[in-house]
Amino acid sequence: QVHLVESGGGLVQAGGSLKLSCAASGRTFTIYSMGWFRQTPGKEREFVATIRWNSGITIYEDSVKGRFTISRDNARNTVYLQMNGLKPEDTAVYYCAASLKPFARSAADFNSWGQGTQVTVSS
């Protein structure tokens, strides 16, 4: 079992930046990929970005390419999401997730989830 704790959410004006962190503990040696998802009320959880734990190779959802950067610190078992050029439509609860599969990007492929952190972008 992998335990995940997110931090770093908050309120920011459009065009601003936030950096989310996700600390993993427990059976971290089983992790192949880490990902970020987001969810707004009444909608399904949406893929944002994923990173392969060992190689650092990344995949992004099209709407965040060029604005968001996912990275990881293996020594700290932590994954980050640097969000620049934030837009009101980025407002959501952001979730960190861990997968036993490489390049996982479907929510169904992720086994462990954090509690979520709210990101609100004002116009």
Coordinates of C-alpha atoms in Angstrom, one line a residue:
Q1 CA 0.0 0.0 0.0
V2 CA 1.2 3.5 -0.9
H3 CA 0.1 6.5 1.1
L4 CA 0.0 9.9 -0.6
V5 CA -0.3 13.4 0.8
E6 CA -0.8 16.4 -1.3
S7 CA 0.0 20.0 -0.4
G8 CA 0.4 23.4 -2.1
G9 CA -3.1 24.3 -3.3
G10 CA -4.7 27.7 -2.8
L11 CA -6.2 30.7 -4.4
V12 CA -4.4 32.6 -7.2
Q13 CA -5.2 35.1 -9.8
A14 CA -5.3 34.2 -13.5
G15 CA -1.9 34.2 -15.0
G16 CA -0.3 33.3 -11.6
S17 CA 1.5 30.1 -10.5
L18 CA 1.2 27.4 -7.9
K19 CA 3.4 24.4 -7.1
L20 CA 1.7 21.2 -5.8
S21 CA 3.6 18.6 -3.9
C22 CA 2.8 14.9 -3.3
A23 CA 4.7 12.9 -0.7
A24 CA 4.6 9.1 -1.0
S25 CA 5.2 6.7 1.8
G26 CA 4.8 3.0 2.4
R27 CA 5.5 0.5 -0.4
T28 CA 7.0 3.2 -2.7
F29 CA 9.3 0.6 -4.4
T30 CA 6.2 -0.7 -6.2
I31 CA 5.5 2.6 -8.0
Y32 CA 5.9 2.7 -11.8
S33 CA 4.2 6.0 -12.5
M34 CA 2.9 8.9 -10.6
G35 CA 0.1 11.2 -11.9
W36 CA -1.9 14.3 -11.3
F37 CA -5.7 14.4 -11.9
R38 CA -8.2 17.1 -11.3
Q39 CA -12.0 17.1 -10.7
T40 CA -14.7 19.7 -10.6
P41 CA -18.2 19.2 -9.2
G42 CA -20.4 17.0 -11.4
K43 CA -17.5 16.0 -13.7
E44 CA -15.3 12.9 -13.9
R45 CA -11.8 13.0 -12.7
E46 CA -9.6 14.3 -15.5
F47 CA -6.0 13.3 -16.3
V48 CA -3.5 16.2 -16.1
A49 CA 0.0 14.7 -16.2
T50 CA 2.0 11.5 -15.5
I51 CA 5.6 10.8 -14.9
R52 CA 7.4 7.4 -15.0
W53 CA 9.1 7.1 -11.7
N54 CA 12.5 5.7 -12.8
S55 CA 13.1 7.4 -16.1
G56 CA 11.3 10.7 -15.5
I57 CA 9.5 10.5 -18.9
T58 CA 6.3 12.6 -18.8
I59 CA 3.0 12.8 -20.6
Y60 CA 0.6 15.8 -20.4
E61 CA -3.0 16.5 -21.2
D62 CA -3.2 18.8 -24.1
S63 CA -4.8 21.8 -22.3
V64 CA -1.9 22.0 -19.8
K65 CA 1.1 21.4 -22.2
G66 CA 3.5 24.3 -22.0
R67 CA 2.0 25.6 -18.8
F68 CA 2.3 22.7 -16.3
T69 CA 5.4 20.7 -15.5
I70 CA 5.4 17.4 -13.6
S71 CA 8.6 16.3 -11.9
R72 CA 9.8 14.0 -9.1
D73 CA 12.4 13.7 -6.5
N74 CA 13.1 10.0 -6.0
A75 CA 15.2 10.6 -2.9
R76 CA 12.3 12.3 -1.2
N77 CA 9.6 10.1 -2.8
T78 CA 7.9 13.3 -3.9
V79 CA 6.2 14.3 -7.1
Y80 CA 5.5 17.9 -8.0
L81 CA 3.2 19.8 -10.3
Q82 CA 4.4 23.3 -11.2
M83 CA 1.5 25.2 -12.7
N84 CA 2.2 28.4 -14.5
G85 CA -0.1 30.7 -16.6
L86 CA -3.1 29.5 -14.6
K87 CA -6.6 30.0 -16.0
P88 CA -10.0 30.1 -14.3
E89 CA -10.8 26.8 -16.0
D90 CA -7.9 25.2 -14.1
T91 CA -9.9 25.6 -10.9
A92 CA -10.5 22.1 -9.5
V93 CA -9.5 19.7 -6.7
Y94 CA -6.2 18.2 -7.7
Y95 CA -5.3 14.7 -6.8
C96 CA -2.0 12.8 -6.8
A97 CA -2.0 9.1 -7.7
A98 CA 0.4 6.2 -7.9
S99 CA 0.3 3.4 -10.4
L100 CA 1.9 0.0 -10.7
K101 CA 1.8 0.5 -14.5
P102 CA 4.3 2.5 -16.6
F103 CA 2.8 5.5 -18.4
A104 CA -0.6 5.1 -16.7
R105 CA -3.0 7.9 -17.6
S106 CA -6.4 6.4 -17.0
A107 CA -7.8 6.9 -13.5
A108 CA -8.6 3.2 -13.5
D109 CA -4.8 2.4 -13.8
F110 CA -3.9 4.1 -10.6
N111 CA -4.1 2.2 -7.3
S112 CA -3.4 4.8 -4.6
W113 CA -4.8 8.3 -4.3
G114 CA -4.2 11.3 -2.1
Q115 CA -6.9 13.3 -0.4
G116 CA -6.9 16.1 -2.9
T117 CA -6.0 19.8 -2.7
Q118 CA -8.1 22.7 -3.9
V119 CA -6.8 25.0 -6.6
T120 CA -8.9 28.1 -7.3
V121 CA -8.0 30.6 -10.1
S122 CA -9.8 33.9 -10.0
S123 CA -10.4 35.9 -13.2

